[in-house]
CSV table of C-alpha atoms and ligand atoms in Angstrom, one decimal:
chain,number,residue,atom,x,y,z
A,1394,UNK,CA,22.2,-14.1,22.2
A,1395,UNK,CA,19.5,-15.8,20.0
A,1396,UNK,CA,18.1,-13.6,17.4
A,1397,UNK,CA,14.6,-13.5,18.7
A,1398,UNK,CA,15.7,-11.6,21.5
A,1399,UNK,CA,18.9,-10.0,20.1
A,1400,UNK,CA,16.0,-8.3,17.3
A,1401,UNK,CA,13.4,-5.4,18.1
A,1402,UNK,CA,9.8,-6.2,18.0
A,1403,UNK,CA,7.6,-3.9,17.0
A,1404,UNK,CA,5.8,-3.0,19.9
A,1405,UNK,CA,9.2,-1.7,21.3
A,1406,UNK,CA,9.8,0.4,18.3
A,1407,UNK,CA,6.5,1.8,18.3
A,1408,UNK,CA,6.8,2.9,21.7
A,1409,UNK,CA,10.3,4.2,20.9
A,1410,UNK,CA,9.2,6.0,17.8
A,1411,UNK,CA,6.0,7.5,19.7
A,1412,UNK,CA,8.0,9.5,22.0
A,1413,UNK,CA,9.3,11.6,19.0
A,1414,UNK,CA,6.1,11.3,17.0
A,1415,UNK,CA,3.6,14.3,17.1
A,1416,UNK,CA,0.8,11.4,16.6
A,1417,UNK,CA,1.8,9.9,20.6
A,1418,UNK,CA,-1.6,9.2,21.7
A,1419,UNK,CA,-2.8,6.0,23.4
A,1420,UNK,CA,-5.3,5.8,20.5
A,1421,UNK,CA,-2.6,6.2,17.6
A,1422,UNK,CA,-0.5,3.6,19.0
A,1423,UNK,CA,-3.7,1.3,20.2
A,1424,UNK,CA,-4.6,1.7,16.7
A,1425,UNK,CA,-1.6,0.2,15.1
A,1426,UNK,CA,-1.6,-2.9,17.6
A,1427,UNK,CA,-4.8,-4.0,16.2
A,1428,UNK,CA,-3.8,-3.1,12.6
A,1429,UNK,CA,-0.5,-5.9,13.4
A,1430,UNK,CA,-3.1,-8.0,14.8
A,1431,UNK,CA,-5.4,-8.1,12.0
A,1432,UNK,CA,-2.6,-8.8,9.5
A,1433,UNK,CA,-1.3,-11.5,11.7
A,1434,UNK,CA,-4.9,-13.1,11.9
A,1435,UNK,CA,-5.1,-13.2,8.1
A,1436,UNK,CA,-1.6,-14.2,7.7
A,1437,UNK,CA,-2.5,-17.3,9.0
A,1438,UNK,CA,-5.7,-17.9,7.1
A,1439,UNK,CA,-3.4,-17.4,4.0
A,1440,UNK,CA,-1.3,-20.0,5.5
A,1441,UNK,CA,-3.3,-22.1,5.8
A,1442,UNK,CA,-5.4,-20.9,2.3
A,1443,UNK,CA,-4.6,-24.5,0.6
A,1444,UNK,CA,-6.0,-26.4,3.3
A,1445,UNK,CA,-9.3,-25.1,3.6
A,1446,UNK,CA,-12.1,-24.3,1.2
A,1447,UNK,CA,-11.4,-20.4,1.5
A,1448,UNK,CA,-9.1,-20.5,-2.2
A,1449,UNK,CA,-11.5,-19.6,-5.4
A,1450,UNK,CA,-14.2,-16.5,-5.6
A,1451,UNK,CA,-16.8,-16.0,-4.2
A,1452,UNK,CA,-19.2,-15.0,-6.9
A,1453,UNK,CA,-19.1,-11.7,-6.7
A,1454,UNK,CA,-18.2,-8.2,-8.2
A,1455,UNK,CA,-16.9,-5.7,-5.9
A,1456,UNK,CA,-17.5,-2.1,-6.6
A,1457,UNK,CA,-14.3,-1.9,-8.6
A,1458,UNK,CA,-15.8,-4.3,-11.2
A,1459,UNK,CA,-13.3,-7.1,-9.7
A,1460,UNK,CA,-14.3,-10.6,-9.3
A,1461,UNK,CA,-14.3,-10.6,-5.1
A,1462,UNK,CA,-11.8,-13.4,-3.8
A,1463,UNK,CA,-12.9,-15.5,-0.8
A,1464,UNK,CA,-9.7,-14.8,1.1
A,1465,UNK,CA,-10.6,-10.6,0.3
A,1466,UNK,CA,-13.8,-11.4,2.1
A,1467,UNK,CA,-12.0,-12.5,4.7
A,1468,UNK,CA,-9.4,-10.1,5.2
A,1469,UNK,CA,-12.1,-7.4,4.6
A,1470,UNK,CA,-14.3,-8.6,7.4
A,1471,UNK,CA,-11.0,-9.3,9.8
A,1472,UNK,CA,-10.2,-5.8,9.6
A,1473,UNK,CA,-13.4,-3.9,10.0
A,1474,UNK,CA,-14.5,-6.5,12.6
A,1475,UNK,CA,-11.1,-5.6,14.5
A,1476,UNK,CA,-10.8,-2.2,13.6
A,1477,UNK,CA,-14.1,-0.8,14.2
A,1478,UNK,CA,-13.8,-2.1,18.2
A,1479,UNK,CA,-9.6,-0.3,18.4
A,1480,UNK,CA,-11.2,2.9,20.1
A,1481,UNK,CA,-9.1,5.0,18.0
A,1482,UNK,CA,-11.4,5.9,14.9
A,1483,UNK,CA,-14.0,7.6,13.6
A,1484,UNK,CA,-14.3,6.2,10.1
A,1485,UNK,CA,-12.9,3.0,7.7
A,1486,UNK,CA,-13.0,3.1,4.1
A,1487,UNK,CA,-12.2,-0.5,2.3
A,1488,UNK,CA,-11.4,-1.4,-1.2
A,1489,UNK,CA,-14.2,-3.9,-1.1
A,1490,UNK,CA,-17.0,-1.4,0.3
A,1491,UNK,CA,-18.4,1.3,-2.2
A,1492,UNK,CA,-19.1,3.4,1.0
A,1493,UNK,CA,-17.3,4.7,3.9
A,1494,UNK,CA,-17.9,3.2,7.0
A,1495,UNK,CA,-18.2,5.6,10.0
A,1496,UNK,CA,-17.4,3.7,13.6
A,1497,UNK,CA,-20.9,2.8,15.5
A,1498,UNK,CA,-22.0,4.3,18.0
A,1499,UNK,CA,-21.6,1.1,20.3
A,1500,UNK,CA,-18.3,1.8,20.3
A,1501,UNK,CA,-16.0,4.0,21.8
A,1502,UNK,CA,-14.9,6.4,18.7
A,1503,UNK,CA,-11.3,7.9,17.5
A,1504,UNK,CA,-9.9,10.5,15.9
A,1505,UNK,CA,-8.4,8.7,13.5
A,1506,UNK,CA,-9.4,7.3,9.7
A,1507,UNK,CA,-8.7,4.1,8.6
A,1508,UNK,CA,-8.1,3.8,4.5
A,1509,UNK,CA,-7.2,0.3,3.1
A,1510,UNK,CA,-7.4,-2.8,0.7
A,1511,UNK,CA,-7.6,-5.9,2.5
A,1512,UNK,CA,-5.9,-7.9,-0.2
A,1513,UNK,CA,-4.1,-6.8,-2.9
A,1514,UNK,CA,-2.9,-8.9,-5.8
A,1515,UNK,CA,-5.6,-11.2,-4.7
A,1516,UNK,CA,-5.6,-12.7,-8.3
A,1517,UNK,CA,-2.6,-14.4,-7.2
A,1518,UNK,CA,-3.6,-16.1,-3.7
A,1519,UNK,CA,-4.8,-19.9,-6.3
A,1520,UNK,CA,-1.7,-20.2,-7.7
A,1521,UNK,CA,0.3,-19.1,-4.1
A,1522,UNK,CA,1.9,-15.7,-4.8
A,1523,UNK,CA,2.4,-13.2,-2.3
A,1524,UNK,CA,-0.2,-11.1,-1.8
A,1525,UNK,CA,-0.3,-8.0,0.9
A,1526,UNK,CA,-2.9,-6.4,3.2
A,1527,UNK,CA,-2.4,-1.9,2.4
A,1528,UNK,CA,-3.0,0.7,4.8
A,1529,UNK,CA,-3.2,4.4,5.5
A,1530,UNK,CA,-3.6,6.5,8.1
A,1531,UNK,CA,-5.4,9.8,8.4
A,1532,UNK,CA,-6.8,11.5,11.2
A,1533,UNK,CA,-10.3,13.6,11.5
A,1534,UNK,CA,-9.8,17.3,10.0
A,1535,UNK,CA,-9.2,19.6,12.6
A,1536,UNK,CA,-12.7,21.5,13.9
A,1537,UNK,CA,-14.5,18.6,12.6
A,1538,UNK,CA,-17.2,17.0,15.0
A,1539,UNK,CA,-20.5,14.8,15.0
A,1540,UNK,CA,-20.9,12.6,11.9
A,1541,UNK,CA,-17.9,11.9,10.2
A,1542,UNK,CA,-18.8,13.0,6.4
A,1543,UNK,CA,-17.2,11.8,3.1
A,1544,UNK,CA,-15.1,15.3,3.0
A,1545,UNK,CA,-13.3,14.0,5.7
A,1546,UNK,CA,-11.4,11.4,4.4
A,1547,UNK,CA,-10.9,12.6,1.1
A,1548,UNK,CA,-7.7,14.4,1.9
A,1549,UNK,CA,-4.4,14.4,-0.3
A,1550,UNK,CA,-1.3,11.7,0.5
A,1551,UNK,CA,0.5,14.3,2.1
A,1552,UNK,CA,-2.1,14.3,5.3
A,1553,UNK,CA,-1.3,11.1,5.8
A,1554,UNK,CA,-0.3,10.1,9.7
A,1555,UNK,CA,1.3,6.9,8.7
A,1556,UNK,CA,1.1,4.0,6.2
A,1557,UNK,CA,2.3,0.6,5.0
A,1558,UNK,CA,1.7,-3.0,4.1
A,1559,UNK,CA,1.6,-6.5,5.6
A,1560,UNK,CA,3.4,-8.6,2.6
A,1561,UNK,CA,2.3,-12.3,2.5
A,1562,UNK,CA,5.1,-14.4,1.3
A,1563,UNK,CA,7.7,-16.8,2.0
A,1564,UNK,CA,7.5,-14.7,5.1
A,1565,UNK,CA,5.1,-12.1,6.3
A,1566,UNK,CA,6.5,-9.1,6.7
A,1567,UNK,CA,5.0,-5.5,8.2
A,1568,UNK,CA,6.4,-2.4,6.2
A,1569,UNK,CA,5.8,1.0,7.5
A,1570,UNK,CA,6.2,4.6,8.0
A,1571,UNK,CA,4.5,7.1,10.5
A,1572,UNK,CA,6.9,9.7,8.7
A,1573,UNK,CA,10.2,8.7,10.6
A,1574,UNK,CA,11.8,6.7,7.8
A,1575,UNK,CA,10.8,3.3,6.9
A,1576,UNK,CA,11.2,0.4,8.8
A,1577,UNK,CA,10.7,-3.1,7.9
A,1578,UNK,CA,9.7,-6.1,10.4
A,1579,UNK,CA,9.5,-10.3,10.1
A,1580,UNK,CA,6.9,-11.7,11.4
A,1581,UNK,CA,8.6,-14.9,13.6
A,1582,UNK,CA,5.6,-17.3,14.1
A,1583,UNK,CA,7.3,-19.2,16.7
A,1584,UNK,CA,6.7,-16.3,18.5
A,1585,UNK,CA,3.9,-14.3,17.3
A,1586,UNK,CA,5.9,-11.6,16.9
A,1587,UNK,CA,6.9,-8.7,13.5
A,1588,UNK,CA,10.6,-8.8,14.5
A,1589,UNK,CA,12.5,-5.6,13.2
A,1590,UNK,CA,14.8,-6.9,10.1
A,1591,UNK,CA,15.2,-4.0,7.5
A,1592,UNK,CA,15.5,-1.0,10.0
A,1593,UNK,CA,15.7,2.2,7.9
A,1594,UNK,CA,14.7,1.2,4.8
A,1595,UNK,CA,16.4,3.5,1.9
A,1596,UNK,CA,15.3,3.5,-2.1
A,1597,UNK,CA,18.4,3.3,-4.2
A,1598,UNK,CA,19.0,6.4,-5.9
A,1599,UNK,CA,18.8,4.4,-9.7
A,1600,UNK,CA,17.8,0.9,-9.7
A,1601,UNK,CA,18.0,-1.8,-12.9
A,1602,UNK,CA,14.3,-3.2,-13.2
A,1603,UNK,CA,11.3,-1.5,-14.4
A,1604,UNK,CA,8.0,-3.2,-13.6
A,1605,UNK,CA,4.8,-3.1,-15.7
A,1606,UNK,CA,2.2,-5.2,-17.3
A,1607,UNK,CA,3.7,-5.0,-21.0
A,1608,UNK,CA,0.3,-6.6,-22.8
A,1609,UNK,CA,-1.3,-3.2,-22.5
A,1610,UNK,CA,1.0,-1.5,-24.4
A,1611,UNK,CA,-1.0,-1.2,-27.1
A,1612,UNK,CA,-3.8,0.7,-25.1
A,1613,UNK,CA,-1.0,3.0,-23.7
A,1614,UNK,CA,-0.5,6.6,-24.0
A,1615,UNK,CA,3.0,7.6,-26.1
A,1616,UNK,CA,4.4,8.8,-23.3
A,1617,UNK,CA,4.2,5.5,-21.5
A,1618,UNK,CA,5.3,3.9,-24.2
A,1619,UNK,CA,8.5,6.5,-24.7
A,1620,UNK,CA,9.2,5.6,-21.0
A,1621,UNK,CA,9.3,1.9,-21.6
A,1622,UNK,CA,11.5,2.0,-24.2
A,1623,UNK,CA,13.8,4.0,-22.6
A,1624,UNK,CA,14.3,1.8,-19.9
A,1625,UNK,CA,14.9,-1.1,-22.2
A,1626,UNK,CA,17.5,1.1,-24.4
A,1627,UNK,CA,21.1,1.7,-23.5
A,1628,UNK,CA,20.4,5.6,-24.1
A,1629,UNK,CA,19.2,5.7,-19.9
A,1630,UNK,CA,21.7,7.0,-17.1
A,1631,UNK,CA,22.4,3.1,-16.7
A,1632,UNK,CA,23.0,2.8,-20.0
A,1633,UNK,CA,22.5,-0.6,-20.2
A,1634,UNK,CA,18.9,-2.0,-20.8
A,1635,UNK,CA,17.1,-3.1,-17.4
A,1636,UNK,CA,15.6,-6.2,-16.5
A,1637,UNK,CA,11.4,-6.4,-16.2
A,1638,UNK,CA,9.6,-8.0,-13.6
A,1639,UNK,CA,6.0,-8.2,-13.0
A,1640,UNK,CA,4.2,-10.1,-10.5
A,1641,UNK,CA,0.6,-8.7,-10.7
A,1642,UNK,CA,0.6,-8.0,-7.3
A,1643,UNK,CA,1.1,-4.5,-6.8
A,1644,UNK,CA,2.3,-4.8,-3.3
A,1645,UNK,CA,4.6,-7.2,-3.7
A,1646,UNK,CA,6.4,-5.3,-7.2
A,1647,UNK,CA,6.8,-2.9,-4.7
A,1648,UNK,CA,8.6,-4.3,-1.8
A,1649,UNK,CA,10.9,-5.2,-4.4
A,1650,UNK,CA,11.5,-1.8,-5.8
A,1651,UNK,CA,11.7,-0.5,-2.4
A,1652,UNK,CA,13.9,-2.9,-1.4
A,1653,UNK,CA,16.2,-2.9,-5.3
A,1654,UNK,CA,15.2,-0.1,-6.6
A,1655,UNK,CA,13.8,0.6,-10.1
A,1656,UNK,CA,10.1,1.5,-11.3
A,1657,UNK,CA,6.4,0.0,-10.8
A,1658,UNK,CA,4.5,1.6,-13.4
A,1659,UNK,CA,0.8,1.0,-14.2
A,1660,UNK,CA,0.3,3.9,-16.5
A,1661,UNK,CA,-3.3,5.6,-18.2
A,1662,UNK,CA,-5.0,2.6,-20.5
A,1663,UNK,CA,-7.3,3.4,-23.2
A,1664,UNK,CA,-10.3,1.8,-21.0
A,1665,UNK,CA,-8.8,3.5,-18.3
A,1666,UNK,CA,-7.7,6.6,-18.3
A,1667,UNK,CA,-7.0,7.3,-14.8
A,1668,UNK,CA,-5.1,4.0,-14.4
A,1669,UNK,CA,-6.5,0.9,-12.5
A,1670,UNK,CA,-4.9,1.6,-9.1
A,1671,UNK,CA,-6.7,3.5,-6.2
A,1672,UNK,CA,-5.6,6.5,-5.2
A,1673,UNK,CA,-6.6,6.3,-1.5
A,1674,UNK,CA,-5.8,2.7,-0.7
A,1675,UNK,CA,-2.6,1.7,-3.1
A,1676,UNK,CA,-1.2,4.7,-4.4
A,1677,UNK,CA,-1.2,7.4,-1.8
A,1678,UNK,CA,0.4,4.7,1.0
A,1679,UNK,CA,3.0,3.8,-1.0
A,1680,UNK,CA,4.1,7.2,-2.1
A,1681,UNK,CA,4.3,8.2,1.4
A,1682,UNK,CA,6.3,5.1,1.9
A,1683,UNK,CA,8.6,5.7,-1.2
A,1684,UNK,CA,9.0,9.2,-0.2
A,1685,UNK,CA,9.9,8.7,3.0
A,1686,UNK,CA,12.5,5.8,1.6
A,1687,UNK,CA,14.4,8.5,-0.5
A,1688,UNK,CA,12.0,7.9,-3.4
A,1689,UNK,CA,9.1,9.5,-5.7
A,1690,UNK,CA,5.7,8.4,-6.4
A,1691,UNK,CA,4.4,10.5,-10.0
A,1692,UNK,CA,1.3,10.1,-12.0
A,1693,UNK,CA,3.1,11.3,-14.8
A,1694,UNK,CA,2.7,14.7,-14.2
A,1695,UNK,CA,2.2,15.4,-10.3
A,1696,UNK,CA,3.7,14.2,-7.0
A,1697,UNK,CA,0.9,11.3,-5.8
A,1698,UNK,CA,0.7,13.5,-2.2
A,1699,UNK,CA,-0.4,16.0,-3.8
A,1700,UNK,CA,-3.7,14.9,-5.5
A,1701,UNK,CA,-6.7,15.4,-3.5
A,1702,UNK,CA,-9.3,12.5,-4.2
A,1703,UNK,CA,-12.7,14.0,-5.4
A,1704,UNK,CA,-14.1,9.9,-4.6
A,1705,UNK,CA,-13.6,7.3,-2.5
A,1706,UNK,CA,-12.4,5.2,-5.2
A,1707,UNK,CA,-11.0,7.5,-7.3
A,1708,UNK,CA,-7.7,6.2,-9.1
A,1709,UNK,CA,-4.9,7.4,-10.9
A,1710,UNK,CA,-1.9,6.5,-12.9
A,1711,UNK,CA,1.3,5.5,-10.7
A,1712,UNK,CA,4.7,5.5,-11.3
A,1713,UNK,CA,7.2,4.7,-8.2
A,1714,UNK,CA,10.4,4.4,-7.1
A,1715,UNK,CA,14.0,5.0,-7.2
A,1716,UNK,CA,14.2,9.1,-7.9
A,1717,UNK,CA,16.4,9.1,-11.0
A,1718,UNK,CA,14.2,6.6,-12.8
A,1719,UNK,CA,10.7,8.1,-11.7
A,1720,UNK,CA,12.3,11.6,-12.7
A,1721,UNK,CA,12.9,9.9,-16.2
A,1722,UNK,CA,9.2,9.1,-16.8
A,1723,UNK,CA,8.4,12.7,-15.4
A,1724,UNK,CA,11.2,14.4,-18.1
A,1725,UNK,CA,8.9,12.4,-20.7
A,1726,UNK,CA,5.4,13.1,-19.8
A,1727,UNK,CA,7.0,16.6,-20.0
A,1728,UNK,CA,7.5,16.2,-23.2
A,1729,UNK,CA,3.8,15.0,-24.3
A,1730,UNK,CA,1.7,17.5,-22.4
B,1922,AHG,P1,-6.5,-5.9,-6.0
B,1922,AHG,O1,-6.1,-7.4,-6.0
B,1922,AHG,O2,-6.5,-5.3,-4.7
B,1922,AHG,O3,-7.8,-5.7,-6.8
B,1922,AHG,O4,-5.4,-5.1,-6.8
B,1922,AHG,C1,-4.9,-5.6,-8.0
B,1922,AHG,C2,-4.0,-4.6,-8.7
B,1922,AHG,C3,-2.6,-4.7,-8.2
B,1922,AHG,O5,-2.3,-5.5,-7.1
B,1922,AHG,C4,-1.7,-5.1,-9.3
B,1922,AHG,O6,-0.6,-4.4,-9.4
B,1922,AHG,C5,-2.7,-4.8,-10.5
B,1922,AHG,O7,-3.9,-4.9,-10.0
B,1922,AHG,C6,-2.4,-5.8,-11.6
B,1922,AHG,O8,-3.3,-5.4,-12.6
B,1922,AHG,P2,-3.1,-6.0,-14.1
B,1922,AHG,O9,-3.5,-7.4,-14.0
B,1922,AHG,O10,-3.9,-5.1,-14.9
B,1922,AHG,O11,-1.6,-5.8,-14.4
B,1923,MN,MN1,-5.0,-3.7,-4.7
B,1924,MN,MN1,-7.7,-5.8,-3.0
């Protein structure tokens, strides 16, 4: 048989998975259609980023400070343009937006929320590295009616109904959990279609790259410091000093941990000492996906699911990954308290 029929597509898993899922509405899994929809939509503006006068900013800051991208305009208006008409939710929150945005009323409303960043890495998309669209999924507090308030979606990781990332790269591919395991799809553009390739997706338990951006390690905290260097030793359960990589794009340094194992780390800075990452739209959906890959997702100190936001954009330190090498950096912090 050829492979694009021998191969699952994602709308057959979905249904597959949603008879065992405690989430099997029509909404839940309407919901997730559009969200592949979306990222298939700005796949192919990236695609096709070279060609047209989308590359470059746009002249803006965004509310994290961040120059604002032209292609994270895009992918921000793709998704709440989409999202917002899905039927299945009450309320968005975006990197790019300093508010929420509740679902208007001209729309048939959900009882789901919507957490994401549009683009991450998007520092990369001039010079053509992968960059990824990040999602989470929460739904509406129990007993909770009318307006949707900002209380509602500031619930810890470990609410989370399911999460994942669309990974622009050599080939775009859908990564996600709804708390079955991780599964991992290719998008086939003859077809149209995320085809499943990586069903099952396990962290190693111990992997041999650590990942972080080494030029602040002047501003970092000892313990971060303590951590590095014990990866680079031989005096680690390897015992042989691992390789570094760092793309810059947090989504894509961690497909590759996911996928190899290791650490992402982007530890407290001097300037920042809660980190640079989000909580509710980079670090929270990727610990539910490491956790559910056999891995663990720390700040230093406390499981990422754990931490209930007190803001939106609240952020915090992350360090991800294989178990044995996350629980290394944990032993450390330990040590500093
Ligand atoms: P975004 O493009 O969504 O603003 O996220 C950028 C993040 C993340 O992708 C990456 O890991 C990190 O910024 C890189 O930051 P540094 O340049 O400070 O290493
Ligand atoms: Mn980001
Ligand atoms: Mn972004």
């Amino acid at each position: 048989m050829e492979d694009e029929i021998a191969e699952v597509a994602v709308p057959a898993h979905i249904r597959l998975h949603q008879q065992k899922s405690p989430h099997s509405t029509e909404q839940y899994t309407g919901l997730l259609y559009d969200l592949i929809l979306s990222g298939k939509t700005i796949s192919r503006r990236i695609n096709k980023a070279g060609l047209l006068d989308i590359l470059g900013g746009t002249g803006e800051v965004n509310v994290q400070g961040e120059n604002v991208q032209k292609l994270d305009e895009i992918a921000n208006r793709i998704l709440i343009y989409r999202m917002e008409r899905c039927g299945a939710l009450c309320a968005m929150a975006s990197e790019e937006e300093p508010n929420f945005i509740p679902v208007s009323p001209e729309f048939p409303r959900g009882d789901y929320i919507l957490i994401f960043d549009p683009l991450d890495g998007s520092s990369n998309i001039d010079v053509n590295i992968n960059v990824g669209t990040i999602f989470s999924i929460l739904r509406r507090p129990q007993g909770t009616s009318g307006d949707v308030c900002l209380e509602d979606l500031l619930q810890a990781g470990a609410q989370q109904v399911a999460a994942g990332y669309i990974l622009y790269g050599p080939s775009t591919m859908l990564v996600f959990t709804t708390g079955q395991g991780v599964h991992g799809f290719t998008l086939d553009p003859g077809v149209g279609e995320f085809l499943l390739s990586h069903p099952d997706i396990r962290i190693p338990e111990r992997g041999k790259i650590y990942s972080v951006n080494e030029g602040y390690s002047n501003c970092w905290d000892e313990a971060a410091r303590q951590s590095v260097a014990y990866f680079k030793g031989t005096d680690n359960l390897a015992q042989a000093p691992y390789s570094s990589r760092y793309v810059g794009s947090l989504v894509a340094d961690f497909h590759r941990t996911l996928l190899y194992g290791g650490i992402y780390m982007y530890p407290p800075v001097v300037e920042k000492p809660q980190g640079k990452l989000r909580l509710m739209c980079e670090a929270a959906p990727l610990a539910f996906l490491a956790e559910q890959a056999g891995g663990l997702a720390s700040d230093g100190h406390r499981r990422i699911m754990d931490i209930v936001p007190d803001q939106l954009h609240a952020r915090t330190p992350l360090f991800i990954g294989s178990t044995q090498d996350v629980a290394a950096v944990e032993a450390i912090y330990k040590r500093y308290k």
